[in-house]
XYZ file of C-alpha atoms in Angstrom:
80
model
C 11.956 -32.827 23.525
C 9.373 -35.836 22.312
C 9.283 -39.441 23.025
C 8.625 -41.862 19.838
C 5.423 -42.948 21.927
C 3.977 -39.209 21.464
C 4.559 -39.810 17.672
C 2.729 -42.658 17.476
C -0.359 -41.185 18.692
C -0.738 -38.489 16.135
C -2.687 -38.670 12.939
C -0.260 -37.665 9.663
C -1.942 -35.990 7.441
C -0.825 -35.098 3.546
C -1.079 -31.358 3.065
C -1.169 -31.948 -0.700
C -4.455 -33.327 -0.679
C -5.717 -33.183 2.903
C -5.941 -37.196 3.031
C -5.337 -38.540 6.301
C -2.225 -41.286 5.702
C -2.690 -43.049 9.175
C -0.396 -43.345 12.329
C 3.272 -43.854 12.687
C 4.069 -47.387 12.891
C 7.785 -47.100 13.189
C 10.562 -44.610 12.851
C 14.221 -45.114 10.555
C 16.886 -43.577 12.816
C 20.630 -43.086 11.676
C 22.538 -44.916 14.715
C 25.590 -42.667 14.083
C 24.307 -39.245 14.336
C 21.101 -40.127 16.166
C 18.691 -38.095 13.733
C 15.589 -39.262 12.526
C 15.799 -40.075 8.634
C 12.349 -41.167 8.051
C 8.698 -41.929 9.338
C 7.167 -45.177 8.460
C 3.377 -45.282 8.042
C 2.056 -48.953 8.398
C -0.560 -50.126 5.512
C -4.152 -50.402 6.510
C -5.109 -54.114 7.044
C -7.049 -55.782 4.110
C -10.415 -57.816 4.636
C -10.612 -57.563 8.619
C -6.495 -57.938 8.848
C -7.102 -61.685 7.641
C -5.256 -61.159 4.321
C -2.221 -59.023 5.248
C -1.732 -55.592 5.246
C -1.286 -52.927 2.402
C 2.243 -51.419 1.345
C 3.688 -48.967 4.177
C 4.425 -45.420 3.435
C 7.727 -44.239 4.325
C 7.873 -40.433 4.487
C 11.574 -38.662 4.810
C 12.139 -36.491 7.220
C 12.597 -33.291 4.688
C 8.777 -34.026 4.012
C 7.680 -32.965 7.324
C 5.911 -29.793 7.126
C 4.780 -29.604 11.174
C 4.503 -31.400 14.161
C 1.341 -30.216 16.071
C -0.287 -31.394 19.219
C -2.287 -33.876 17.536
C -1.231 -34.154 14.096
C 1.982 -34.406 12.016
C 1.618 -32.532 8.525
C 3.549 -34.129 5.479
C 3.905 -33.039 1.928
C 3.733 -36.450 -0.436
C 2.657 -36.293 -4.186
C 0.731 -39.043 -5.475
C 3.820 -40.377 -7.291
C 5.835 -41.076 -4.093
């Protein structure tokens, strides 16, 4: 079993291009089943965070390849 706080400390990396996407900012959970539907990566801050953030990245649960000790590997294509 893993706690949500443990998810938030892991780096999320796209295996399609090797790019680090960031860290998990939120998790979308189906309240009826209790299953995780997607992970949400918060956008990076623009100009020291003064002018808002870039768009967040939503990663559907089926796109998660592997959850390791320090990293979560996902498969996202540039069009997603």
